[in-house]
Tab-separated table of C-alpha atoms and ligand atoms in Angstrom:
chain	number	residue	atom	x	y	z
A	578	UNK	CA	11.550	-47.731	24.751
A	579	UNK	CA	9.357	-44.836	25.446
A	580	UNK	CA	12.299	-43.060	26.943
A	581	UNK	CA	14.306	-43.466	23.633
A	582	UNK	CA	11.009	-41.898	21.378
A	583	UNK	CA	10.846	-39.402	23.671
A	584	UNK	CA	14.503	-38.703	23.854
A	585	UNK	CA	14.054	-38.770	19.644
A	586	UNK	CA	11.306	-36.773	19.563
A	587	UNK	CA	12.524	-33.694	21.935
A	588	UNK	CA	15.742	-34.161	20.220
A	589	UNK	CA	14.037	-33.345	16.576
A	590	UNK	CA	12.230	-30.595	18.003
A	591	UNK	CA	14.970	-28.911	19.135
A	592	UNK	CA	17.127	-29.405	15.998
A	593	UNK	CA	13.568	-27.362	14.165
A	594	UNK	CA	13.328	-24.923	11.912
A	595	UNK	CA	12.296	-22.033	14.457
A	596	UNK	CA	14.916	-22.831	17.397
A	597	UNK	CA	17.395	-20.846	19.331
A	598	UNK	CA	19.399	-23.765	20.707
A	599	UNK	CA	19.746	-24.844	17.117
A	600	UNK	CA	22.120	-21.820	15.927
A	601	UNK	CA	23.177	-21.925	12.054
A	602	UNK	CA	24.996	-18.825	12.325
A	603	UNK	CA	27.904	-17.119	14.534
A	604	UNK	CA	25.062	-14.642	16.224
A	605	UNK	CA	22.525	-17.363	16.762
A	606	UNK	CA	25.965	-19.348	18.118
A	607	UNK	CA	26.824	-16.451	20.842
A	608	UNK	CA	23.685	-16.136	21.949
A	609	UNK	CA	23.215	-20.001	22.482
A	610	UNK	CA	26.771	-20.303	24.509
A	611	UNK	CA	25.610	-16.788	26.712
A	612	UNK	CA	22.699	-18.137	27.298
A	613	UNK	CA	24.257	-21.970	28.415
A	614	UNK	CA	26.539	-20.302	30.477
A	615	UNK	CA	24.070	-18.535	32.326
A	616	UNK	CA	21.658	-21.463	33.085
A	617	UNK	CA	24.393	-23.604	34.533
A	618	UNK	CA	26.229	-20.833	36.662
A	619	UNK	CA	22.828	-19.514	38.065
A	620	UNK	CA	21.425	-23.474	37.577
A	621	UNK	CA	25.064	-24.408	40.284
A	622	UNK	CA	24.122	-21.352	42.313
A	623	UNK	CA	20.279	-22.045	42.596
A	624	UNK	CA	21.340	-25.659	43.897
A	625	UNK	CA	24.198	-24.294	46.512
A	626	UNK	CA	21.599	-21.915	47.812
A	627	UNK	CA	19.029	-24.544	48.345
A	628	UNK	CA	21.401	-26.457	49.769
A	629	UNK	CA	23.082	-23.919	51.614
A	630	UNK	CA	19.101	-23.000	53.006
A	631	UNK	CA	18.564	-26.945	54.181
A	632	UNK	CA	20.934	-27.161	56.215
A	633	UNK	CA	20.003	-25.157	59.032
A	634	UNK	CA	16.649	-26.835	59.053
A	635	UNK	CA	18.102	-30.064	59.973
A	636	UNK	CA	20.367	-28.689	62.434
A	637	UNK	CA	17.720	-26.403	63.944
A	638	UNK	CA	15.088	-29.190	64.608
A	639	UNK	CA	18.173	-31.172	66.465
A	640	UNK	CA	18.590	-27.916	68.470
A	641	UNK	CA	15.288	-27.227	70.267
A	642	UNK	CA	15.638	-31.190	71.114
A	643	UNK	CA	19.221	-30.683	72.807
A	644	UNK	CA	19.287	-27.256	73.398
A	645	UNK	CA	17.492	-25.129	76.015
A	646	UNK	CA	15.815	-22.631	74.137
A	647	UNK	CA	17.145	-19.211	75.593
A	648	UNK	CA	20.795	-20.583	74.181
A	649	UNK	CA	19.773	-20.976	71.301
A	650	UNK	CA	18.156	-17.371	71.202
A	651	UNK	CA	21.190	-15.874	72.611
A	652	UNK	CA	23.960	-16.342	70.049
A	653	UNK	CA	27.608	-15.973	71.311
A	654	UNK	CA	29.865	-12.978	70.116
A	655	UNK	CA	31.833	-15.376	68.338
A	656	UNK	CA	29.077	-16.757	66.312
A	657	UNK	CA	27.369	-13.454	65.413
A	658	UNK	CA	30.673	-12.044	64.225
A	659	UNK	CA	30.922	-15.191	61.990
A	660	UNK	CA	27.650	-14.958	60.376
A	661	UNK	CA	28.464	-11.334	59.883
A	662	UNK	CA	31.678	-12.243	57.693
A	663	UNK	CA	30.210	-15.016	56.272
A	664	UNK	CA	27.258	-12.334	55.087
A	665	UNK	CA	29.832	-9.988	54.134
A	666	UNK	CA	31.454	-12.262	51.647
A	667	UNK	CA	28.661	-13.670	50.434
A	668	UNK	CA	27.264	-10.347	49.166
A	669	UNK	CA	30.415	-9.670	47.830
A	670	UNK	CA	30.770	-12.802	45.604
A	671	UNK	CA	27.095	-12.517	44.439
A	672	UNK	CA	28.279	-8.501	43.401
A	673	UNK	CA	31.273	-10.335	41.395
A	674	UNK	CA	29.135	-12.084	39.696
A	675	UNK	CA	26.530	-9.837	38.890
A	676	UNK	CA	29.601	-8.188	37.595
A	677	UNK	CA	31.047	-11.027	35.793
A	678	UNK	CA	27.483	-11.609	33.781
A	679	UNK	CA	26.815	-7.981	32.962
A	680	UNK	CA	30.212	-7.967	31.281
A	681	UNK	CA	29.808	-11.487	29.544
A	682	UNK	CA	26.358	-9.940	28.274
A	683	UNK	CA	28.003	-6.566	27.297
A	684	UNK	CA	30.920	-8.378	25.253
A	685	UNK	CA	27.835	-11.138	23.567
A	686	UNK	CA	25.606	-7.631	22.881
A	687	UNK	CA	28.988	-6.132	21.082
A	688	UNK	CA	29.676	-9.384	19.303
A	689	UNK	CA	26.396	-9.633	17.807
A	690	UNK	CA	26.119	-6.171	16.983
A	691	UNK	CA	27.363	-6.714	12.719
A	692	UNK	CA	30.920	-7.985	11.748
A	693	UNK	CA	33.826	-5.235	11.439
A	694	UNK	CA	33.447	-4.881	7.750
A	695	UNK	CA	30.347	-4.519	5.626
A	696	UNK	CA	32.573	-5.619	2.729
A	697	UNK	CA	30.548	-8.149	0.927
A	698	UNK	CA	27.639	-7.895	2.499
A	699	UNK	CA	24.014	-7.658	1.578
A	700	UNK	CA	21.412	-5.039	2.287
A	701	UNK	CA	17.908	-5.942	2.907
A	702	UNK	CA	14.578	-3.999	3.755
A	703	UNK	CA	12.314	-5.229	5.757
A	704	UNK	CA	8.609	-3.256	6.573
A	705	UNK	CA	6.323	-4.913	9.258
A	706	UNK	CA	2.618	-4.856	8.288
A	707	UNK	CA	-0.400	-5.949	9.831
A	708	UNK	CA	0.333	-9.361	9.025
A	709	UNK	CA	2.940	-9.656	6.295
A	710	UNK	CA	6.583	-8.598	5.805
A	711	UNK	CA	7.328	-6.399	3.121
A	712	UNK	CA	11.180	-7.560	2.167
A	713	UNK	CA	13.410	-5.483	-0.931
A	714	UNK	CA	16.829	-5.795	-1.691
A	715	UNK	CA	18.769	-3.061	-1.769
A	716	UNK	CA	20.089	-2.155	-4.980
A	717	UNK	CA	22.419	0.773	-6.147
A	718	UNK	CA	21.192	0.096	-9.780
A	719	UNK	CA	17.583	0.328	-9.612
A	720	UNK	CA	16.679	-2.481	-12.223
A	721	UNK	CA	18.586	-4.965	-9.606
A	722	UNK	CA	15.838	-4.001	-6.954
A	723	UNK	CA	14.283	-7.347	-5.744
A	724	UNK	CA	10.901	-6.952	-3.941
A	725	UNK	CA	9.193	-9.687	-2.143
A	726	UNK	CA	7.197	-10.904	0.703
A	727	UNK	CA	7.274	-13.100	3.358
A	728	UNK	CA	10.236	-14.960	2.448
A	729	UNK	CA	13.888	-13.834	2.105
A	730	UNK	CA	16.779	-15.524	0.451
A	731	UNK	CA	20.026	-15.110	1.891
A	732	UNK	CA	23.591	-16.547	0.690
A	733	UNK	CA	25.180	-18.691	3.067
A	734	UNK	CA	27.923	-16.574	5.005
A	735	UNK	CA	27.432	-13.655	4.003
A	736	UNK	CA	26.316	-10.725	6.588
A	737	UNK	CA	23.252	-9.683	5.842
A	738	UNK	CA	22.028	-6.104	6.762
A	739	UNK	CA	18.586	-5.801	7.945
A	740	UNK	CA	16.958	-2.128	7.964
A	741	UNK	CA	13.638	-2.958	9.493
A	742	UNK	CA	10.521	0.007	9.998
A	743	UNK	CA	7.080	-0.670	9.741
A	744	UNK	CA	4.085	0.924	8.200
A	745	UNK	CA	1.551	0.742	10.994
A	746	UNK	CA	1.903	-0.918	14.854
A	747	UNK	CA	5.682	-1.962	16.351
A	748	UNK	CA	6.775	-5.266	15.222
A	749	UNK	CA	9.911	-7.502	15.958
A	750	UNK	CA	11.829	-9.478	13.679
A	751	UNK	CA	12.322	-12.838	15.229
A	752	UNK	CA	14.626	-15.922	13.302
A	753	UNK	CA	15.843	-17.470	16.551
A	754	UNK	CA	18.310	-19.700	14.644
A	755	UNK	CA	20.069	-17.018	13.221
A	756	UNK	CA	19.745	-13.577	15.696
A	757	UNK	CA	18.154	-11.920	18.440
A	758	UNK	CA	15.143	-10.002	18.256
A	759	UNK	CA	14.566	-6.009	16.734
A	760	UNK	CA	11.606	-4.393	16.640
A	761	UNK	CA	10.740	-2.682	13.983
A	762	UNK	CA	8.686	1.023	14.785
A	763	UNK	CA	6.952	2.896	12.471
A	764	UNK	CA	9.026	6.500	10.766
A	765	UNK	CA	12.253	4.525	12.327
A	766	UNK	CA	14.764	2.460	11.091
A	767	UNK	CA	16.411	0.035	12.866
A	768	UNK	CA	19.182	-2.408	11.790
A	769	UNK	CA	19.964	-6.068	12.960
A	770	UNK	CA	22.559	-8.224	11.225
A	771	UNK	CA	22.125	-12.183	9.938
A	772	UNK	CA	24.590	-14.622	9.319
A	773	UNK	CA	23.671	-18.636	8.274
A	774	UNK	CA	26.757	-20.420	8.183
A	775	UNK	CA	25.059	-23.333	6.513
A	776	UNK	CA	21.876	-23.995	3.899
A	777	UNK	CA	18.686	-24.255	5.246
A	778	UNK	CA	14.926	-23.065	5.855
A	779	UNK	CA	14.594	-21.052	9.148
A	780	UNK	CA	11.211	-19.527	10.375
A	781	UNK	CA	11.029	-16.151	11.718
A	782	UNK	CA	8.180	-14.895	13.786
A	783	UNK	CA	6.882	-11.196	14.778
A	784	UNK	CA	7.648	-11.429	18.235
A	785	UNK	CA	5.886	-8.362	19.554
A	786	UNK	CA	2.635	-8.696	19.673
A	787	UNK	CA	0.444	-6.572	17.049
A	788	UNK	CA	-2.941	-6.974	16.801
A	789	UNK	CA	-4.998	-10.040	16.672
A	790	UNK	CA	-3.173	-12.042	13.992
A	791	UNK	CA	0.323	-11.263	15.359
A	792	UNK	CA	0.881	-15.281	15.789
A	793	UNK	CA	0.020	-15.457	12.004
A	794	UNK	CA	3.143	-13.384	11.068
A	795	UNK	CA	5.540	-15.470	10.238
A	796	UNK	CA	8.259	-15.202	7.407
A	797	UNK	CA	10.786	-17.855	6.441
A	798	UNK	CA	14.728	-17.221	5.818
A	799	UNK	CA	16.277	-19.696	3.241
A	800	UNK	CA	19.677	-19.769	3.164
A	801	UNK	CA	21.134	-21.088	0.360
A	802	UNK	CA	24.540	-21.312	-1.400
A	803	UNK	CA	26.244	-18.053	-3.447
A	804	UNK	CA	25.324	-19.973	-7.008
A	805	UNK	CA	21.440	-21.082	-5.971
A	806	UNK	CA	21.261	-17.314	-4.084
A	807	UNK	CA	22.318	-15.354	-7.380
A	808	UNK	CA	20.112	-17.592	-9.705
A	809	UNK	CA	17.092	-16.836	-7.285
A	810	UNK	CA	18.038	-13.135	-7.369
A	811	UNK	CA	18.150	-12.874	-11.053
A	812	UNK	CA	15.128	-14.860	-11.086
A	813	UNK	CA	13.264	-12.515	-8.917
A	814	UNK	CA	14.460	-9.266	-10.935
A	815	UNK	CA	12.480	-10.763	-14.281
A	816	UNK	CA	8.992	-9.725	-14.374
A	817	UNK	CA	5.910	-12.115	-14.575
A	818	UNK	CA	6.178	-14.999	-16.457
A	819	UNK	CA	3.618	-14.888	-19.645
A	820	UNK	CA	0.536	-17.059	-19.049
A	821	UNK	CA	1.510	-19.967	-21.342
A	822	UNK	CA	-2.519	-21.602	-21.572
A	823	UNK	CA	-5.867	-20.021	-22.554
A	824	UNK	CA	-6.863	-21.341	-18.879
A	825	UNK	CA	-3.767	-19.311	-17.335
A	826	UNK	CA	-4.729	-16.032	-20.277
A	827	UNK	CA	-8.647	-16.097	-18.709
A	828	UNK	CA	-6.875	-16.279	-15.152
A	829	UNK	CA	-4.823	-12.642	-15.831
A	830	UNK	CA	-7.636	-11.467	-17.257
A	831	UNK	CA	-10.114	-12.662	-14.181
A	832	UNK	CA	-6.923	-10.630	-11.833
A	833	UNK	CA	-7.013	-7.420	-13.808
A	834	UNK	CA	-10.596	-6.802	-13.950
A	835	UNK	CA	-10.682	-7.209	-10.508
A	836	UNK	CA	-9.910	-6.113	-6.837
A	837	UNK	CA	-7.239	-7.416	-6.761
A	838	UNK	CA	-4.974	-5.123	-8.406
A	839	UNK	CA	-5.324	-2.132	-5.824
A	840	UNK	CA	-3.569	-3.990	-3.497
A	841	UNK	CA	-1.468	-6.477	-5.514
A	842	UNK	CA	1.710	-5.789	-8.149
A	843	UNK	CA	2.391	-8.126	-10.813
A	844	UNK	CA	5.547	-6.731	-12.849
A	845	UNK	CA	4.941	-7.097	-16.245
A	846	UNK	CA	1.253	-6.359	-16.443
A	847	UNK	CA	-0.746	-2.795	-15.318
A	848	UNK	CA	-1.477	-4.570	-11.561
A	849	UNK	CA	0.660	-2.324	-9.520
A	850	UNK	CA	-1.227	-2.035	-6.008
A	851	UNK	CA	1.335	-1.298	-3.261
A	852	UNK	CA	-0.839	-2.693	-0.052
A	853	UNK	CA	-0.198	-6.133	-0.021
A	854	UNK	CA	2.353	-8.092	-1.506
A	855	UNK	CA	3.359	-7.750	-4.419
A	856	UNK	CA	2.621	-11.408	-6.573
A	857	UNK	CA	5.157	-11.146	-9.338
A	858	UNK	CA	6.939	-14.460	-8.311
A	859	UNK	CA	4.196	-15.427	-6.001
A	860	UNK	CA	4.138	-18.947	-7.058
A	861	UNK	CA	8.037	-19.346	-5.479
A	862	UNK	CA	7.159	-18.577	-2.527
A	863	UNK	CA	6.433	-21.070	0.392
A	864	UNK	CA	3.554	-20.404	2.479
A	865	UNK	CA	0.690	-17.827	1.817
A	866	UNK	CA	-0.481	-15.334	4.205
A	867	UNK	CA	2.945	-14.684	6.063
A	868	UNK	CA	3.445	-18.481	6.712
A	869	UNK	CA	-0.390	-19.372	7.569
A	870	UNK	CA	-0.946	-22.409	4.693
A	871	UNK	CA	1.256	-24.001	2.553
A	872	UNK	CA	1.133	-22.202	-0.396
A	873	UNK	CA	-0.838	-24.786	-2.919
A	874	UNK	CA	-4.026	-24.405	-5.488
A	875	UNK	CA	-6.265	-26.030	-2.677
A	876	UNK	CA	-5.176	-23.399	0.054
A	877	UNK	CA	-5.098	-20.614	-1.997
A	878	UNK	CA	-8.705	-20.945	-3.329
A	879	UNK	CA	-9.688	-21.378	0.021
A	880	UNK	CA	-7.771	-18.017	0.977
A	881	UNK	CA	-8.915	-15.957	-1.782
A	882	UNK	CA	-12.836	-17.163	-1.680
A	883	UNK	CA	-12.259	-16.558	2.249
A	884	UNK	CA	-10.008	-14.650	3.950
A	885	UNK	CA	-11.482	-13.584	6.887
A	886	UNK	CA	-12.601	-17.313	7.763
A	887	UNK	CA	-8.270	-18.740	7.557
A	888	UNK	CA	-6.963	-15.181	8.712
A	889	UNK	CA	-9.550	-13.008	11.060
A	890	UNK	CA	-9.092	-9.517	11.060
A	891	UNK	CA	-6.942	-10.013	7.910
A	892	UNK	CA	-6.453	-6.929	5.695
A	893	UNK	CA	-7.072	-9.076	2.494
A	894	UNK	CA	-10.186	-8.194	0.794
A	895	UNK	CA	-12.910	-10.831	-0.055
A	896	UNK	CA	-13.174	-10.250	-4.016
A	897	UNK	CA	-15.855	-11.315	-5.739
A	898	UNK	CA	-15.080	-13.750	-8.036
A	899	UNK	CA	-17.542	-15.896	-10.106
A	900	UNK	CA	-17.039	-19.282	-9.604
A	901	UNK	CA	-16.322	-20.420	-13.281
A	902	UNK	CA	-12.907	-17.508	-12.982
A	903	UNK	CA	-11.706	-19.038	-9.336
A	904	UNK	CA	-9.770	-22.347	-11.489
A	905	UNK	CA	-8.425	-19.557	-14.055
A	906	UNK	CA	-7.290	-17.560	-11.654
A	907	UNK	CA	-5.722	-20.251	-9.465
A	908	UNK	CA	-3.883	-21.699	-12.257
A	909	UNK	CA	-2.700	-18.413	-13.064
A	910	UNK	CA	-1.140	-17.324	-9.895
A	911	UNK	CA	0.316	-20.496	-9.429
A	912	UNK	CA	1.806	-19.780	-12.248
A	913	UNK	CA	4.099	-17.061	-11.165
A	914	UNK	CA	7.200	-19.088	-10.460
B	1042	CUA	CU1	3.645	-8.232	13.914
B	1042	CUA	CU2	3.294	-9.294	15.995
C-alpha cells in the first residue's frame, strides 16, 4: 500500500509543472529521449564494468589458495598477449562510443536549435533582472507591442522566438518542459526557441545563479490555444482598466501620489516608471514577485507593506503608505485584469 502512494506520488511529481522528463514540446521531447538514451547505454556499461571488475576478485582469491604464488606473478606469453588484445579492443569500443554519443548530442544540439522556417512564428523579448523577467512581444506595428512580466503566453504549436539579454548580472532562462537552458548576458542577445505542443502552465526558473534571490526568479509559460492566445494578446494591448468604485478611484489616486510610479507603468494613467514591472494588467497575472506568492489581496498587502521581509535583498522599495490607503490601493491593483 505504501509502495502504491509512493509509486503515485513520484509519479505526480514527475508529471509537474517544472519537469524535464515531462516534455510538452518537440525540444523538451529530444532532449528527454537524448538524455534516456544516455542513462541506459552508460547505466548497461556501468553494470558490465562492475561486473566485468568482480570477476577477477573471485577468481584471484581461488588463486593464491591453488596456485603457488610466483605463477601467478609470472604470466605466460600467451596470456599477456591476450590481455593486451583484449585492452586493445576495449579502448577501441569505448572510442566508438564516445564517438557514437558526441554525434547523437551534435544531431539533438542541431535539432533543438529553431525549426527550418520562422514562418508563423512569434517573437518574444525577454530581459533578466535582479529578480524579475522583463517579457515584450515583438511587434512590427508599434500599438501591437505587448509588455509584461513574469509570465508569458504562448499559442500552442507555434515556435516561439526568444531574444533574451539582461540589464544587470548573467541569467538563464530555464522551462525544463519545453527547452534547454540560455543564459541571458548583459549588452548581448541571445536566442533560444519554444515549442508546447499542448495547453498548459509550465514554470521556468533562472538557472544561473544571480545574487541572493536567484531561487526567487521564477516566471511561468502558459500555453494556451490560438483563440484564448489572441484574446489574451488583445487583452494585454488595451490600457488600464478605469477604476469602476470610489474605493478603487482613492486606490489610483493613493498609486500616483506615491513611490510607486518611478518604478511602475500603468498604461492609461501618467505612472510610467520603467524599473520594475510594468502593472497595467497586473491583476492577470499569476504569482507576484517573479513567482514568490500567489498573486492575491492578502499576499500583496503583505508584499507592498514589506518587501524586504517576503523577498531579501529585493529591489522593491518599501513605500510609505498610510494604513487607511493600503485597502484602496489593494483593491485597485487587483483591479488591473
Ligand atoms: Cu537570475 Cu538566477
Amino acid at each position: 500500500m505504501r509502495c502504491t502512494t509512493l509509486a503515485i506520488l513520484t509519479a505526480s511529481a514527475l508529471s509537474a509543472q517544472q519537469s524535464a522528463v515531462d516534455a510538452a514540446g518537440s525540444y523538451a521531447a529530444a532532449i528527454r529521449s537524448l538524455g534516456t538514451f544516455f542513462l541506459i547505454l552508460l547505466g548497461l556499461i556501468f553494470l558490465i564494468v562492475i561486473a566485468l571488475a568482480l570477476i577477477p576478485l573471485t577468481r584471484r582469491h581461488r588463486g593464491i589458495e591453488q596456485e603457488p604464488l610466483e605463477q601467478t606473478h609470472q604470466p605466460s606469453h600467451g596470456t599477456e598477449t591476450r590481455l593486451g588484445t583484449m585492452v586493445g579492443i576495449a579502448t577501441a569500443v569505448t572510442i566508438l562510443i564516445l564517438f557514437g554519443l558526441v554525434v547523437a548530442s551534435v544531431s539533438v544540439g542541431k535539432s533543438i536549435a529553431g525549426p527550418s522556417t520562422h514562418a508563423n512564428s512569434i517573437a518574444v523579448e525577454i530581459t533578466g533582472n535582479q529578480w524579475w523577467w522583463y517579457v515584450r512581444y515583438a511587434n512590427l506595428d508599434p500599438s501591437r507591442i505587448v509588455v509584461t512580466a513574469n509570465e508569458l503566453h504562448i499559442p500552442v504549436g507555434r515556435p516561439v522566438m526568444i531574444r533574451g539579454s539582461s540589464n544587470d548580472v548573467i541569467h538563464s532562462f530555464w522551462v525544463p518542459n519545453l527547452q534547454g537552458k540560455r543564459d541571458l548576458i548583459p549588452s548581448r542577445i541571445t536566442t533560444l526557441w519554444l515549442q508546447a505542443d499542448r495547453p498548459g502552465r509550465y514554470r521556468g526558473q533562472c538557472a544561473e545563479f544571480c545574487g541572493l534571490q536567484h531561487a526567487h526568479m521564477a516566471l511561468w509559460v502558459v500555453a494556451e490555444p490560438a483563440v484564448q492566445f489572441e484574446s489574451w494578446m488583445t487583452h494585454q494591448i488595451e490600457p488600464s482598466v478605469a477604476p469602476s468604485s470610489p474605493d478603487e478611484q482613492r486606490g489610483k489616486e493613493v498609486f500616483l501620489n506615491s513611490g510607486c510610479v518611478l518604478c511602475h507603468a500603468i498604461q492609461g494613467t501618467p505612472a510610467n516608471g520603467q524599473v520594475g514591472p510594468d502593472l497595467t494588467h497586473f491583476a492577470s497575472r499569476m504569482t507576484l514577485a517573479a513567482g514568490t506568492l500567489p498573486n492575491n489581496k492578502g499576499n500583496l498587502s503583505g508584499w507592498i507593506a514589506d518587501p524586504q521581509t517576503i523577498k531579501p535583498g529585493t529591489k522593491m522599495a518599501t513605500v510609505p503608505v498610510k494604513s487607511e490607503d493600503m485597502q484602496p490601493l489593494i483593491d485597485y491593483l487587483e483591479s488591473l485584469r
